[in-house]
Structure formats: structure tokens, C-alpha cells
XYZ file of C-alpha atoms in Angstrom:
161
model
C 51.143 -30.000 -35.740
C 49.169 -26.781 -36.462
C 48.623 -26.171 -32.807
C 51.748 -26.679 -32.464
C 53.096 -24.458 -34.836
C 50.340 -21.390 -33.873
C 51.454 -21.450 -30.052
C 54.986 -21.659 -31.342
C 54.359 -18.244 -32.727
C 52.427 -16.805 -30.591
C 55.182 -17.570 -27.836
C 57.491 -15.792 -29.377
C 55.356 -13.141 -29.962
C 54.942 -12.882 -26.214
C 58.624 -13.169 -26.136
C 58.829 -10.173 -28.227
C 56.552 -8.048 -26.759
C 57.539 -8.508 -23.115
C 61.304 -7.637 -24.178
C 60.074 -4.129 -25.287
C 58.348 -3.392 -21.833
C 57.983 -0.312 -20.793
C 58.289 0.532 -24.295
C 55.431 -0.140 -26.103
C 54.535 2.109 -28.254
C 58.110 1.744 -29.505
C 57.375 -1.283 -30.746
C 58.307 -2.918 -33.672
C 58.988 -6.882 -34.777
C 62.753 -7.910 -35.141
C 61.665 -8.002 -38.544
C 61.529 -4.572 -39.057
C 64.722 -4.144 -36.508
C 62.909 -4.138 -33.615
C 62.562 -1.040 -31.400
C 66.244 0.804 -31.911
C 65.612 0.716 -35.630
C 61.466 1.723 -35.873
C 62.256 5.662 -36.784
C 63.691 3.910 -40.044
C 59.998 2.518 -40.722
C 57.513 5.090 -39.157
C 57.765 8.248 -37.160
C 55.500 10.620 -35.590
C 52.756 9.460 -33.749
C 53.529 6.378 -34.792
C 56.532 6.060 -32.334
C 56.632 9.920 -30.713
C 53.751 10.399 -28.030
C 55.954 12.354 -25.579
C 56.184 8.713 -23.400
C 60.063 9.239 -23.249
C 60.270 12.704 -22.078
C 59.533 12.122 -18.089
C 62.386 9.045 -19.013
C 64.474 12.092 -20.176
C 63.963 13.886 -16.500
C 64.774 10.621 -14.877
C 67.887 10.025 -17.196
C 69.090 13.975 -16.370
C 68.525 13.203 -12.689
C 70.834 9.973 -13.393
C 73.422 11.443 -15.322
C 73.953 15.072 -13.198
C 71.200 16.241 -11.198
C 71.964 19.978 -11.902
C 72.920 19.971 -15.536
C 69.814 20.725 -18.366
C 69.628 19.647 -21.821
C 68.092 21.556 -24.377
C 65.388 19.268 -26.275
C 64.326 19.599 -29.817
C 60.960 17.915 -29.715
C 58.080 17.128 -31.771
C 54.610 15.712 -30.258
C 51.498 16.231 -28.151
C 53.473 16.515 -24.769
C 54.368 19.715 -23.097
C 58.422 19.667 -22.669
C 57.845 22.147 -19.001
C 55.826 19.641 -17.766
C 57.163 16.364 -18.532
C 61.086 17.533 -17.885
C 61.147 20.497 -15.866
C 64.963 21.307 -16.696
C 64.983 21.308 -20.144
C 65.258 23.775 -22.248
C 62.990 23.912 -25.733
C 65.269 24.205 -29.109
C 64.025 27.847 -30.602
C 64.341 26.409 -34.508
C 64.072 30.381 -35.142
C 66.883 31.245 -33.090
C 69.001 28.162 -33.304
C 72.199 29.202 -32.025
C 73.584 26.227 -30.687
C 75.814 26.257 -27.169
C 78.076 23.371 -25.724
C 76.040 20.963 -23.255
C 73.392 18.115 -23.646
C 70.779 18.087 -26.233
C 67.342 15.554 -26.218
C 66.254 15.325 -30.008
C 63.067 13.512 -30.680
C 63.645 10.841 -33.122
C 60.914 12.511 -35.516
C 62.552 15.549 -35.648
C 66.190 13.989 -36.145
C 64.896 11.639 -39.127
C 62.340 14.417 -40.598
C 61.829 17.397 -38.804
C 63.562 19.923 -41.663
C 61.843 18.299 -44.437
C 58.388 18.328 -42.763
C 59.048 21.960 -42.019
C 59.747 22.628 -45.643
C 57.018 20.468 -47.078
C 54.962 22.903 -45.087
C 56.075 26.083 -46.258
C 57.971 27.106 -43.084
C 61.917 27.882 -44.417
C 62.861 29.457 -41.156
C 62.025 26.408 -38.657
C 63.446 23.899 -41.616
C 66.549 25.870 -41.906
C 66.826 25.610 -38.163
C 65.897 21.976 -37.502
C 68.929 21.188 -40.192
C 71.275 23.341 -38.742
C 71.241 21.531 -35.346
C 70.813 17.958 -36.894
C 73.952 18.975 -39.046
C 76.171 20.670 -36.139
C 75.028 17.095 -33.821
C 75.953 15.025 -36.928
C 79.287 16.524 -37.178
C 80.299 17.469 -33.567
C 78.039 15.813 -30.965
C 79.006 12.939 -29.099
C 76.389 10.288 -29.493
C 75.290 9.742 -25.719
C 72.630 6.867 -26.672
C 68.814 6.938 -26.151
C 66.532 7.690 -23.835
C 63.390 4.971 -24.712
C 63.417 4.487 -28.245
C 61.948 8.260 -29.157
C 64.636 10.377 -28.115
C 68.398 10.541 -28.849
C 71.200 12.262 -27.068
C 74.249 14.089 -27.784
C 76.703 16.368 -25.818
C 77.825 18.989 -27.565
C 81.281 19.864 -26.486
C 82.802 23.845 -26.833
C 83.836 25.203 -30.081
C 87.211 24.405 -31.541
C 86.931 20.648 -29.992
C 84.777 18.643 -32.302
C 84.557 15.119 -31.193
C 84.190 13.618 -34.633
């Protein structure tokens, strides 16, 4: 019965694992939520390595081939490389203009407060104001892996929510 019961488990571990492919590092058991609900757990390296941002290029190319999205992004990964028509988030100049914005899930969940706990107002103050105008007026889009969420920002004077 004990064999029984260990490759029981370790099936569905397979199981579990496999359904996450190609996302990895995204990981996380349905006891935790599973992958869609891992930012709510741990963030930073622990689940935003950059893997999602050639995903993001892909998903662009997918969704309208000459349109960019500016991303607000935290991790080891350079944005120029990995997504060639995106746009970086300025946190010190964050005026914010209609179209499609990437945010990395670390930055959506924590980015102001880690800016803050570090002594940097400016790029807090910044990071908060976007996360607060995409709370209010962005339209949810979805995600692109499990590490990066968009939202379409549509023109002043017609909030979507």
C-alpha cells in the first residue's frame, strides 16, 4: 500500500508539473493556487527572471504587429533586448498615455513599497501612480506567462471601470 500511495503522489506531481510547461519557474502547487496565484506567495526572483518578456514580443506580434506597449519591469533581463518594441516605464517621469502597458508582477504586487523601503520617494511615488491609474482605468487584458500582466489604457475621459 505504501508504494502505492508514494507513486500515487508522485504521479500527480508529474501531473502538476507538466501542466505548468513552459512555465516553470512560475511554478507553484495547487496548494498555494498554482501558477496564476504565486505573486500572492513570493515575488522577485522567485517568480520574475525576465522568462516572459520575449513571450511579451511574441504576444505584441499576436495581438497587432505595429502597436508597442510600454513595460514597467523589474529583473535581470534587458527590456531592448528581449522585446524590441517596448517602451521602459520612466517611474521619474510617469506620465501615463492611452495604449498597452506590460507590468511585471513584482512591480504590480510591490514595486512602490520596495522603492520606499529603500529610500527612493520619487520611483515609489511613480510605481503607485501607474499601479493606481491601471487599477482604476485599465482594462485587464490577461497575462503574458505568469510574470507579467496587461492592461490597455484607453484615452482620458473614458475610464473603463
Amino acid at each position: 500500500q505504501g508504494a502505492a500511495a508514494l507513486g500515487l503522489v508522485a504521479a500527480l506531481q508529474l501531473w502538476e508539473v507538466s501542466r505548468v510547461h513552459p512555465h516553470e519557474l512560475s511554478f507553484f502547487n495547487v496548494l498555494a493556487g498554482g501558477p496564476a496565484h504565486g505573486a500572492e506567495w513570493l515575488n522577485d526572483s522567485n517568480l520574475d527572471w525576465g522568462q516572459d518578456l520575449i513571450r511579451l514580443s511574441l504576444e505584441l506580434d499576436r495581438r497587432r504587429p505595429a502597436e508597442f506597449a510600454t513595460v514597467a519591469y523589474f529583473g535581470g533581463a534587458d527590456v531592448a533586448v528581449s522585446c524590441g518594441r517596448c517602451r521602459v516605464f520612466d517611474p521619474l517621469a510617469p506620465s501615463l498615455s492611452p495604449g498597452l502597458y506590460a507590468v511585471s508582477s513584482f512591480i504590480w504586487t510591490e514595486g512602490p513599497e520596495l522603492m520606499l523601503f529603500q529610500g527612493d520617494k520619487a520611483r515609489s511615488s511613480g510605481y503607485q501612480h501607474l499601479r493606481s491609474v491601471l487599477a482604476r482605468y485599465g482594462e485587464p487584458l490577461g497575462t503574458v506567462g505568469y510574470s507579467i500582466l496587461l492592461f490597455r489604457l484607453p484615452p482620458e475621459g473614458s475610464p473603463q471601470r
